[in-house]
Short mmCIF file of N, CA and C and ligand atoms in Angstrom, two decimals:
data_model
loop_
_atom_site.label_atom_id
_atom_site.label_comp_id
_atom_site.label_asym_id
_atom_site.label_seq_id
_atom_site.Cartn_x
_atom_site.Cartn_y
_atom_site.Cartn_z
N MET A 1 15.28 -13.52 1.23
CA MET A 1 15.43 -11.92 2.23
C MET A 1 14.51 -12.34 2.98
N ILE A 2 15.16 -11.31 4.47
CA ILE A 2 14.68 -11.29 5.57
C ILE A 2 13.76 -11.03 5.58
N LYS A 3 12.72 -11.49 6.12
CA LYS A 3 11.16 -10.84 7.22
C LYS A 3 10.66 -11.19 8.25
N ILE A 4 10.62 -10.30 8.37
CA ILE A 4 10.51 -10.69 10.76
C ILE A 4 8.57 -10.41 9.77
N ARG A 5 8.02 -11.32 11.53
CA ARG A 5 7.49 -11.78 11.29
C ARG A 5 6.75 -11.37 13.09
N GLN A 6 5.21 -11.18 13.35
CA GLN A 6 4.63 -11.55 14.44
C GLN A 6 5.19 -13.21 14.97
N HIS A 7 5.87 -13.56 16.41
CA HIS A 7 5.58 -14.42 16.34
C HIS A 7 4.58 -15.24 16.60
N ASN A 8 4.37 -16.45 16.58
CA ASN A 8 3.20 -17.21 16.74
C ASN A 8 2.62 -18.46 16.80
N LYS A 9 1.51 -19.15 17.25
CA LYS A 9 2.22 -20.52 17.44
C LYS A 9 1.91 -21.51 16.68
N THR A 10 1.90 -21.15 15.44
CA THR A 10 3.24 -22.45 14.91
C THR A 10 4.47 -22.61 14.54
N ASP A 11 5.29 -21.16 15.75
CA ASP A 11 6.28 -21.13 15.50
C ASP A 11 6.83 -22.08 16.90
N ILE A 12 6.02 -22.97 17.59
CA ILE A 12 6.40 -23.49 19.13
C ILE A 12 7.45 -24.90 18.43
N PRO A 13 7.42 -25.26 17.72
CA PRO A 13 7.86 -26.43 17.71
C PRO A 13 9.53 -26.46 16.90
N PHE A 14 9.50 -25.36 16.51
CA PHE A 14 10.68 -24.36 15.83
C PHE A 14 11.30 -23.95 17.37
N ARG A 15 10.27 -22.88 18.41
CA ARG A 15 11.29 -22.63 19.02
C ARG A 15 12.18 -24.35 19.86
N VAL A 16 11.27 -25.53 20.45
CA VAL A 16 11.80 -26.42 20.72
C VAL A 16 13.25 -26.85 19.70
N ALA A 17 13.15 -27.05 19.04
CA ALA A 17 14.23 -26.89 18.24
C ALA A 17 14.66 -26.66 18.32
N TRP A 18 15.13 -24.97 18.34
CA TRP A 18 15.94 -24.14 17.76
C TRP A 18 16.37 -23.51 19.11
N LEU A 19 16.19 -24.15 20.82
CA LEU A 19 16.39 -23.74 21.31
C LEU A 19 17.30 -25.34 22.69
N ASN A 20 17.06 -26.87 21.25
CA ASN A 20 17.56 -27.70 21.91
C ASN A 20 19.10 -27.51 21.06
N ASN A 21 19.40 -26.98 20.00
CA ASN A 21 19.94 -26.80 19.11
C ASN A 21 21.63 -26.44 19.86
N PRO A 22 22.39 -27.04 20.20
CA PRO A 22 23.81 -27.39 20.41
C PRO A 22 24.67 -26.67 20.24
N LYS A 23 24.44 -25.55 18.42
CA LYS A 23 24.93 -25.36 18.42
C LYS A 23 24.47 -23.67 18.81
N ALA A 24 22.99 -23.58 19.11
CA ALA A 24 22.59 -22.23 18.48
C ALA A 24 22.74 -21.86 20.13
N ASN A 25 22.34 -22.50 20.70
CA ASN A 25 22.19 -22.66 22.44
C ASN A 25 23.53 -22.99 23.55
N ARG A 26 24.86 -23.07 22.52
CA ARG A 26 25.40 -22.89 23.94
C ARG A 26 25.95 -21.92 25.12
N PHE A 27 25.67 -20.53 24.61
CA PHE A 27 25.79 -19.47 25.45
C PHE A 27 24.74 -18.71 25.96
N ILE A 28 23.45 -19.81 25.56
CA ILE A 28 22.44 -19.13 26.10
C ILE A 28 21.23 -19.27 27.42
N GLY A 29 22.04 -18.31 28.25
CA GLY A 29 21.99 -18.70 29.24
C GLY A 29 21.45 -19.15 30.48
N ASP A 30 19.46 -20.02 30.07
CA ASP A 30 19.53 -20.37 30.56
C ASP A 30 18.96 -21.60 29.94
N MET A 31 19.02 -22.00 28.56
CA MET A 31 19.58 -22.68 27.81
C MET A 31 20.39 -24.31 27.83
N SER A 32 21.83 -23.78 27.28
CA SER A 32 22.73 -24.47 27.63
C SER A 32 22.70 -25.47 28.17
N GLY A 33 23.37 -26.51 27.34
CA GLY A 33 23.61 -27.90 28.32
C GLY A 33 22.12 -28.41 28.80
N ARG A 34 20.74 -27.51 29.07
CA ARG A 34 19.24 -28.56 29.14
C ARG A 34 18.38 -28.82 27.84
N LYS A 35 17.52 -29.43 27.72
CA LYS A 35 16.71 -29.77 26.94
C LYS A 35 15.38 -29.22 27.70
N THR A 36 14.37 -28.47 26.05
CA THR A 36 13.25 -28.01 26.45
C THR A 36 12.34 -29.49 26.13
N THR A 37 11.16 -28.98 26.14
CA THR A 37 9.68 -29.67 25.56
C THR A 37 8.86 -29.19 24.78
N LEU A 38 8.14 -29.58 23.68
CA LEU A 38 7.04 -29.21 23.39
C LEU A 38 5.88 -28.78 24.68
N ARG A 39 5.86 -29.67 24.82
CA ARG A 39 4.58 -28.94 26.72
C ARG A 39 5.01 -27.09 26.48
N ALA A 40 6.53 -27.47 27.52
CA ALA A 40 6.94 -26.36 28.37
C ALA A 40 6.92 -24.84 27.32
N GLN A 41 6.64 -25.37 26.12
CA GLN A 41 7.57 -23.97 25.10
C GLN A 41 5.52 -24.22 24.98
N ARG A 42 4.35 -24.88 24.77
CA ARG A 42 3.40 -25.02 24.36
C ARG A 42 2.14 -23.39 25.42
N GLN A 43 3.67 -24.06 27.36
CA GLN A 43 2.98 -23.06 28.23
C GLN A 43 3.62 -21.62 28.45
N TRP A 44 5.29 -21.63 27.67
CA TRP A 44 5.28 -20.18 27.64
C TRP A 44 4.21 -19.64 26.64
N PHE A 45 4.28 -20.26 25.30
CA PHE A 45 3.41 -19.23 24.00
C PHE A 45 2.19 -18.76 24.93
N ASP A 46 1.38 -19.25 26.22
CA ASP A 46 0.32 -19.16 27.09
C ASP A 46 0.43 -18.28 27.66
N ASN A 47 1.98 -18.25 28.25
CA ASN A 47 1.72 -17.21 29.49
C ASN A 47 2.71 -15.92 28.39
N TYR A 48 2.84 -16.60 27.45
CA TYR A 48 3.54 -14.99 26.11
C TYR A 48 2.00 -14.11 25.82
N LEU A 49 1.33 -14.50 25.81
CA LEU A 49 -0.12 -14.10 24.75
C LEU A 49 -0.76 -13.18 26.15
N LYS A 50 -0.88 -13.44 27.55
CA LYS A 50 -1.30 -12.58 28.46
C LYS A 50 -0.43 -11.83 29.02
N ASP A 51 1.07 -11.91 28.76
CA ASP A 51 2.03 -10.61 29.33
C ASP A 51 2.46 -9.93 27.95
N LYS A 52 2.21 -8.73 28.99
CA LYS A 52 2.34 -7.48 28.09
C LYS A 52 4.28 -6.71 28.38
N SER A 53 4.86 -7.59 29.06
CA SER A 53 6.18 -6.85 29.47
C SER A 53 7.47 -8.23 28.57
N LYS A 54 5.85 -8.52 27.35
CA LYS A 54 6.98 -9.28 26.52
C LYS A 54 6.83 -8.62 25.18
N LYS A 55 7.15 -9.01 24.17
CA LYS A 55 7.39 -9.03 22.04
C LYS A 55 8.03 -9.90 22.12
N PHE A 56 8.58 -10.63 20.83
CA PHE A 56 9.13 -11.49 20.21
C PHE A 56 7.61 -11.46 18.80
N PHE A 57 8.61 -11.69 17.84
CA PHE A 57 9.24 -11.47 16.68
C PHE A 57 9.71 -13.30 16.16
N THR A 58 9.12 -13.34 14.53
CA THR A 58 9.80 -15.12 14.23
C THR A 58 10.49 -14.47 12.95
N ILE A 59 12.37 -14.83 12.61
CA ILE A 59 12.83 -13.92 11.70
C ILE A 59 12.85 -15.32 10.58
N CYS A 60 12.34 -14.23 9.20
CA CYS A 60 11.99 -15.91 8.13
C CYS A 60 13.12 -15.11 7.28
N ASP A 61 13.52 -16.74 6.37
CA ASP A 61 14.10 -15.95 4.83
C ASP A 61 12.65 -16.44 4.38
N ASP A 62 12.50 -15.55 3.32
CA ASP A 62 11.55 -15.20 3.32
C ASP A 62 9.54 -15.81 3.75
N LYS A 63 9.33 -17.37 3.64
CA LYS A 63 8.07 -17.56 4.63
C LYS A 63 9.09 -19.69 5.37
N THR A 64 10.51 -19.19 5.49
CA THR A 64 10.66 -20.46 6.24
C THR A 64 11.32 -19.75 6.95
N PRO A 65 10.84 -19.97 8.72
CA PRO A 65 11.86 -19.00 9.68
C PRO A 65 12.87 -19.87 10.28
N VAL A 66 13.88 -19.32 10.03
CA VAL A 66 14.94 -19.20 10.75
C VAL A 66 15.51 -19.30 12.18
N GLY A 67 14.70 -17.88 13.14
CA GLY A 67 15.28 -17.83 14.60
C GLY A 67 14.26 -16.93 14.42
N PHE A 68 14.60 -16.50 16.17
CA PHE A 68 13.16 -15.93 17.06
C PHE A 68 14.44 -14.76 17.23
N MET A 69 13.36 -13.79 18.02
CA MET A 69 14.16 -12.43 18.61
C MET A 69 13.03 -11.95 20.01
N GLY A 70 13.60 -11.27 21.32
CA GLY A 70 12.55 -10.36 21.25
C GLY A 70 12.62 -9.13 22.47
N LEU A 71 12.21 -8.63 23.01
CA LEU A 71 12.03 -8.09 24.19
C LEU A 71 11.22 -8.76 25.77
N THR A 72 11.62 -8.52 26.58
CA THR A 72 11.26 -9.24 27.81
C THR A 72 11.14 -8.10 28.78
N LYS A 73 11.01 -8.59 30.15
CA LYS A 73 10.85 -7.09 31.58
C LYS A 73 11.07 -5.99 30.82
N ILE A 74 9.96 -5.87 29.46
CA ILE A 74 10.18 -4.48 29.23
C ILE A 74 9.19 -3.73 30.15
N ASP A 75 9.96 -2.58 30.73
CA ASP A 75 9.18 -1.69 31.78
C ASP A 75 9.03 -0.28 31.10
N GLN A 76 7.69 -0.24 31.17
CA GLN A 76 6.94 1.07 30.54
C GLN A 76 7.55 2.63 31.47
N VAL A 77 7.87 2.24 32.78
CA VAL A 77 8.12 3.78 33.85
C VAL A 77 9.50 3.31 33.67
N ARG A 78 10.32 2.92 33.08
CA ARG A 78 12.13 3.23 32.69
C ARG A 78 12.69 3.59 31.79
N ARG A 79 11.39 3.26 30.98
CA ARG A 79 11.55 2.73 29.80
C ARG A 79 12.57 1.92 29.60
N ASN A 80 13.08 0.86 29.64
CA ASN A 80 13.81 0.06 29.10
C ASN A 80 13.04 -1.10 28.91
N ALA A 81 14.29 -2.74 28.14
CA ALA A 81 13.78 -3.78 28.30
C ALA A 81 15.34 -4.69 27.63
N ASP A 82 14.56 -6.06 28.24
CA ASP A 82 16.12 -7.11 27.98
C ASP A 82 16.05 -7.47 26.28
N LEU A 83 16.71 -7.66 25.78
CA LEU A 83 16.59 -7.35 24.60
C LEU A 83 16.94 -9.76 24.11
N PHE A 84 16.57 -10.00 23.45
CA PHE A 84 16.95 -11.66 23.20
C PHE A 84 16.93 -11.98 21.90
N ILE A 85 18.10 -12.43 21.80
CA ILE A 85 17.93 -13.28 20.23
C ILE A 85 18.21 -14.50 19.84
N ILE A 86 17.70 -15.79 18.58
CA ILE A 86 18.87 -16.68 18.12
C ILE A 86 18.54 -16.96 16.45
N ILE A 87 19.57 -17.06 15.83
CA ILE A 87 19.08 -18.01 14.54
C ILE A 87 19.27 -19.01 15.47
N GLY A 88 18.26 -19.81 15.10
CA GLY A 88 18.27 -21.50 15.22
C GLY A 88 18.76 -22.14 14.18
N GLU A 89 18.80 -21.82 13.06
CA GLU A 89 18.86 -22.66 12.09
C GLU A 89 20.77 -22.94 11.38
N ASP A 90 21.24 -23.35 11.56
CA ASP A 90 22.44 -23.54 11.78
C ASP A 90 23.13 -22.69 10.40
N LYS A 91 22.52 -23.14 9.40
CA LYS A 91 22.70 -22.21 7.20
C LYS A 91 22.61 -20.72 7.42
N TYR A 92 21.98 -20.57 8.71
CA TYR A 92 21.53 -19.01 8.12
C TYR A 92 22.54 -18.09 9.72
N ARG A 93 23.03 -18.33 10.28
CA ARG A 93 24.05 -17.99 10.79
C ARG A 93 25.40 -17.44 10.05
N GLY A 94 25.94 -15.98 10.75
CA GLY A 94 27.12 -15.56 9.61
C GLY A 94 26.65 -14.93 8.81
N ARG A 95 25.17 -14.90 7.96
CA ARG A 95 24.40 -14.12 6.92
C ARG A 95 24.20 -13.02 6.56
N GLY A 96 24.21 -12.26 7.95
CA GLY A 96 23.81 -11.37 8.07
C GLY A 96 22.77 -10.80 8.91
N PHE A 97 21.63 -11.96 8.80
CA PHE A 97 20.38 -12.53 9.44
C PHE A 97 20.37 -11.20 10.74
N GLY A 98 20.61 -12.12 11.47
CA GLY A 98 20.88 -11.29 12.83
C GLY A 98 21.50 -9.48 12.92
N LYS A 99 22.13 -9.12 12.42
CA LYS A 99 22.47 -7.79 12.06
C LYS A 99 20.84 -7.43 11.83
N LEU A 100 20.66 -7.29 10.33
CA LEU A 100 19.18 -6.99 10.12
C LEU A 100 18.33 -6.87 11.19
N ALA A 101 17.29 -8.14 11.46
CA ALA A 101 16.91 -8.95 12.55
C ALA A 101 17.53 -7.61 14.04
N MET A 102 18.99 -7.29 14.61
CA MET A 102 18.58 -6.64 15.42
C MET A 102 18.12 -5.41 15.48
N LEU A 103 18.52 -4.46 14.47
CA LEU A 103 18.15 -3.49 13.60
C LEU A 103 17.45 -3.52 13.59
N TYR A 104 16.15 -4.11 13.03
CA TYR A 104 14.51 -4.05 13.76
C TYR A 104 13.79 -4.08 14.54
N LEU A 105 14.51 -4.91 16.16
CA LEU A 105 14.41 -5.15 17.42
C LEU A 105 14.52 -3.89 17.54
N ILE A 106 15.65 -3.47 17.31
CA ILE A 106 16.03 -1.95 18.33
C ILE A 106 14.96 -0.70 17.96
N ASP A 107 15.19 -0.83 17.14
CA ASP A 107 14.12 0.60 16.29
C ASP A 107 13.08 0.53 16.22
N TYR A 108 12.88 -0.52 17.22
CA TYR A 108 11.90 -0.98 17.25
C TYR A 108 10.91 -1.36 18.93
N GLY A 109 11.40 -1.10 19.52
CA GLY A 109 12.29 -0.90 20.60
C GLY A 109 12.05 0.82 21.15
N PHE A 110 12.63 1.58 20.51
CA PHE A 110 13.30 2.78 20.18
C PHE A 110 12.20 3.89 20.15
N LYS A 111 11.68 3.62 19.07
CA LYS A 111 10.64 3.92 18.01
C LYS A 111 9.22 3.91 18.64
N LYS A 112 8.33 2.85 18.47
CA LYS A 112 7.79 2.08 18.44
C LYS A 112 7.19 2.55 20.09
N LEU A 113 8.44 1.74 20.64
CA LEU A 113 7.68 1.61 22.88
C LEU A 113 8.46 2.40 23.04
N LYS A 114 9.42 3.20 22.69
CA LYS A 114 9.60 4.57 23.08
C LYS A 114 10.63 3.78 24.52
N LEU A 115 11.40 3.77 24.03
CA LEU A 115 11.74 3.62 25.56
C LEU A 115 13.44 4.45 25.48
N HIS A 116 13.43 3.85 26.17
CA HIS A 116 15.29 4.90 26.94
C HIS A 116 16.37 4.14 26.28
N LYS A 117 16.53 2.63 27.12
CA LYS A 117 17.35 1.84 27.07
C LYS A 117 17.44 -0.13 26.44
N MET A 118 18.32 -0.37 26.23
CA MET A 118 17.56 -1.37 26.34
C MET A 118 19.11 -2.36 26.58
N TYR A 119 19.09 -3.60 27.20
CA TYR A 119 19.69 -3.99 27.33
C TYR A 119 20.00 -5.91 27.28
N LEU A 120 20.96 -6.80 27.28
CA LEU A 120 21.27 -7.85 27.07
C LEU A 120 23.08 -8.70 27.70
N GLY A 121 22.24 -9.62 28.47
CA GLY A 121 23.70 -10.24 28.21
C GLY A 121 24.31 -11.14 27.80
N VAL A 122 25.37 -11.26 28.03
CA VAL A 122 26.56 -12.26 26.50
C VAL A 122 27.19 -12.83 27.75
N TYR A 123 27.45 -14.34 26.41
CA TYR A 123 28.83 -15.00 27.61
C TYR A 123 29.95 -13.96 26.60
N LYS A 124 31.40 -14.14 27.32
CA LYS A 124 32.55 -13.26 26.90
C LYS A 124 32.73 -14.29 25.94
N GLU A 125 32.52 -16.00 25.89
CA GLU A 125 33.08 -16.73 24.70
C GLU A 125 32.31 -16.48 23.26
N ASN A 126 31.22 -15.78 23.37
CA ASN A 126 30.44 -15.53 22.28
C ASN A 126 31.11 -14.75 21.13
N LYS A 127 32.34 -15.18 20.91
CA LYS A 127 32.09 -13.45 19.76
C LYS A 127 31.76 -13.39 19.02
N GLN A 128 30.38 -14.17 17.96
CA GLN A 128 30.19 -13.70 16.89
C GLN A 128 29.09 -12.23 17.63
N ALA A 129 27.89 -12.93 18.65
CA ALA A 129 27.49 -11.96 19.04
C ALA A 129 27.78 -11.13 19.26
N LEU A 130 29.19 -10.88 19.99
CA LEU A 130 29.69 -9.42 21.09
C LEU A 130 29.78 -8.61 19.68
N LYS A 131 30.73 -8.89 18.68
CA LYS A 131 31.14 -8.86 17.55
C LYS A 131 29.52 -7.95 17.12
N LEU A 132 28.91 -8.47 16.78
CA LEU A 132 27.59 -8.25 16.33
C LEU A 132 27.11 -6.86 16.84
N TYR A 133 26.60 -7.03 18.40
CA TYR A 133 26.20 -5.92 19.93
C TYR A 133 26.67 -4.35 19.37
N LYS A 134 28.40 -4.97 19.59
CA LYS A 134 29.41 -3.80 19.39
C LYS A 134 29.05 -2.72 17.76
N LYS A 135 28.97 -3.84 17.66
CA LYS A 135 28.59 -2.77 15.95
C LYS A 135 27.06 -2.29 15.36
N LEU A 136 26.25 -3.03 16.56
CA LEU A 136 25.18 -2.24 16.84
C LEU A 136 25.44 -1.02 17.15
N GLY A 137 26.75 -0.78 17.97
CA GLY A 137 26.05 0.42 19.11
C GLY A 137 26.69 -0.31 20.88
N PHE A 138 26.22 -1.66 21.31
CA PHE A 138 25.65 -1.65 22.35
C PHE A 138 27.29 -1.42 23.36
N LYS A 139 27.25 -1.11 24.06
CA LYS A 139 28.06 -0.82 25.39
C LYS A 139 28.14 -1.81 26.74
N VAL A 140 29.67 -1.92 26.65
CA VAL A 140 29.36 -3.38 27.74
C VAL A 140 29.73 -2.00 29.46
N GLU A 141 28.57 -3.16 29.96
CA GLU A 141 28.11 -1.85 31.35
C GLU A 141 29.24 -2.33 32.39
N GLY A 142 29.30 -4.05 32.20
CA GLY A 142 29.71 -4.21 33.32
C GLY A 142 29.75 -6.37 32.99
N ILE A 143 30.61 -6.62 34.26
CA ILE A 143 30.67 -8.02 33.98
C ILE A 143 30.48 -8.65 34.97
N LEU A 144 29.60 -9.85 35.13
CA LEU A 144 29.10 -10.65 36.31
C LEU A 144 30.37 -12.03 35.82
N LYS A 145 30.90 -12.17 36.68
CA LYS A 145 31.31 -13.58 37.36
C LYS A 145 31.13 -14.35 37.60
N ASP A 146 31.64 -15.21 36.37
CA ASP A 146 31.34 -16.99 37.25
C ASP A 146 29.65 -16.86 37.64
N GLU A 147 28.74 -16.15 36.01
CA GLU A 147 27.80 -15.99 36.25
C GLU A 147 26.89 -17.00 36.09
N THR A 148 27.09 -17.66 34.46
CA THR A 148 26.43 -18.83 34.69
C THR A 148 27.32 -20.29 33.67
N ILE A 149 26.47 -21.55 34.18
CA ILE A 149 27.11 -22.51 33.70
C ILE A 149 27.00 -23.64 32.39
N ALA A 150 27.81 -23.68 32.20
CA ALA A 150 27.53 -24.57 30.72
C ALA A 150 28.56 -24.59 30.02
N GLY A 151 28.38 -26.07 29.75
CA GLY A 151 29.59 -26.99 29.88
C GLY A 151 30.42 -27.68 31.08
N GLY A 152 30.05 -27.56 32.10
CA GLY A 152 30.64 -28.30 33.42
C GLY A 152 31.53 -26.77 33.96
N LYS A 153 31.30 -26.08 33.20
CA LYS A 153 32.11 -24.94 34.04
C LYS A 153 31.33 -23.33 34.14
N PHE A 154 32.12 -22.49 34.95
CA PHE A 154 31.18 -21.26 35.00
C PHE A 154 31.68 -20.43 34.01
N HIS A 155 31.24 -19.69 33.49
CA HIS A 155 30.81 -18.89 32.81
C HIS A 155 30.58 -16.73 32.66
N ASP A 156 31.54 -16.37 33.01
CA ASP A 156 31.22 -14.25 32.34
C ASP A 156 30.36 -14.12 32.04
N LEU A 157 29.80 -13.39 32.32
CA LEU A 157 28.89 -12.43 31.55
C LEU A 157 28.83 -11.04 31.56
N LEU A 158 28.93 -10.70 30.15
CA LEU A 158 28.68 -9.23 30.04
C LEU A 158 27.61 -9.02 29.90
N PHE A 159 27.48 -7.57 29.80
CA PHE A 159 26.31 -7.16 29.97
C PHE A 159 26.39 -5.46 29.71
N MET A 160 25.47 -5.71 28.56
CA MET A 160 25.82 -4.43 27.09
C MET A 160 24.56 -3.90 27.01
N ALA A 161 24.16 -2.20 26.79
CA ALA A 161 23.61 -1.57 26.57
C ALA A 161 23.44 -0.63 26.01
N ILE A 162 22.55 -0.63 24.74
CA ILE A 162 21.88 0.30 23.69
C ILE A 162 21.05 1.50 24.78
N PHE A 163 21.38 2.73 24.16
CA PHE A 163 20.56 3.70 24.54
C PHE A 163 19.97 4.92 24.05
N ASN A 164 19.20 4.63 23.15
CA ASN A 164 18.31 6.36 22.48
C ASN A 164 18.20 7.03 22.49
N LYS A 165 19.61 7.53 22.17
CA LYS A 165 20.81 8.66 21.67
C LYS A 165 19.71 10.24 21.61
N GLY A 166 19.46 11.04 22.38
CA GLY A 166 19.25 12.30 22.60
C GLY A 166 18.19 12.52 23.30
N ASP A 167 17.40 11.29 24.00
CA ASP A 167 15.90 10.95 24.58
C ASP A 167 16.67 11.11 26.04
N LYS A 168 16.15 12.68 26.22
CA LYS A 168 16.61 12.45 28.04
C LYS A 168 15.45 13.12 28.70
N LYS A 169 14.28 12.74 28.32
CA LYS A 169 12.45 13.27 29.15
C LYS A 169 12.69 11.75 29.43
N ILE A 170 11.95 12.56 30.70
CA ILE A 170 11.93 11.83 31.48
C ILE A 170 9.90 11.53 31.76
C1 LIG B 1 24.89 -14.26 17.45
C2 LIG B 1 23.37 -14.46 15.90
C3 LIG B 1 22.22 -13.69 16.73
C4 LIG B 1 24.62 -13.39 15.46
O1 LIG B 1 23.39 -13.90 14.42
P1 LIG B 1 24.09 -13.90 12.89
O2 LIG B 1 23.28 -13.37 11.55
O3 LIG B 1 25.55 -15.17 12.78
O4 LIG B 1 25.17 -12.42 12.37
P2 LIG B 1 25.61 -11.85 11.36
O5 LIG B 1 25.54 -12.64 10.35
O6 LIG B 1 24.50 -10.57 10.99
O7 LIG B 1 26.64 -11.06 11.18
C5 LIG B 1 26.97 -10.23 12.14
C6 LIG B 1 27.71 -9.76 12.79
O8 LIG B 1 28.57 -10.31 13.92
C7 LIG B 1 29.71 -11.24 13.32
N1 LIG B 1 29.85 -12.30 12.57
C8 LIG B 1 29.58 -13.33 12.08
N2 LIG B 1 29.67 -14.64 12.00
C9 LIG B 1 30.78 -14.43 12.98
C10 LIG B 1 31.38 -15.34 12.78
N3 LIG B 1 31.67 -16.58 12.29
N4 LIG B 1 32.71 -15.61 13.83
C11 LIG B 1 32.96 -14.07 14.83
N5 LIG B 1 31.92 -12.73 14.11
C12 LIG B 1 31.04 -13.04 13.49
C13 LIG B 1 29.98 -10.55 12.05
O9 LIG B 1 30.64 -9.10 12.53
C14 LIG B 1 29.18 -10.01 10.87
O10 LIG B 1 29.60 -8.31 10.72
P3 LIG B 1 29.52 -8.29 9.55
O11 LIG B 1 29.35 -9.13 8.30
O12 LIG B 1 29.12 -7.06 9.23
O13 LIG B 1 31.47 -8.28 9.50
C15 LIG B 1 23.66 -15.59 15.81
O14 LIG B 1 24.72 -16.46 15.86
C16 LIG B 1 23.57 -16.74 17.00
O15 LIG B 1 21.58 -16.72 17.20
N6 LIG B 1 24.46 -17.53 17.43
C17 LIG B 1 23.49 -18.48 18.34
C18 LIG B 1 22.40 -17.71 19.91
C19 LIG B 1 23.33 -16.87 20.55
O16 LIG B 1 24.62 -16.85 21.08
N7 LIG B 1 22.65 -15.68 20.50
C20 LIG B 1 22.63 -14.53 21.38
C21 LIG B 1 22.62 -14.37 23.18
S1 LIG B 1 23.37 -13.20 24.08
#
């Protein structure tokens, strides 16, 4: 059963494995075709602990970590944030974990952080992610042409966003 918990230091080796997994990273903006290291992820985690503009969670199947997700660029003035998710374990993709995890994160962003808007960038070819985001209520705000490079090719990036409906207060 899906469980969401705080992202913690024990997740560092999983971050390395998942971010380096070609099946999981092929549509991830700054990872596709590149490798990360334990050292780089330890550094990332140290910075993360000091950084108020980021909030990450680990997605588990009971106690087994299967992926992570989070918000970056949390802006308390504009009340928006950038959203990210990866189900790193191959056998857990397409089984509903992504959808449930995203519902948790959206709820966290709107209710706990009182955000007005959450946004993300997704490769046009990432059909699985696009379908999920549309289902959850994200709408395309724009397309950046040839924004990223992966597999020796340029790729368009769709920018999508979801709004806290009914929240008009500044
Ligand atoms: C994108 C991702 C987070 C989706 O999570 P997931 O657990 O695989 O997806 P779910 O099983 O929750 O499925 C959610 C919806 O996606 C769609 N979907 C799932 N598997 C699919 C597939 N193989 N092909 C097309 N659509 C698919 C379905 O519409 C599904 O909804 P439904 O079951 O109600 O019909 C996950 O696949 C992933 O981590 N991919 C690699 C990293 C990545 O691309 N991250 C996103 C960067 S923008």
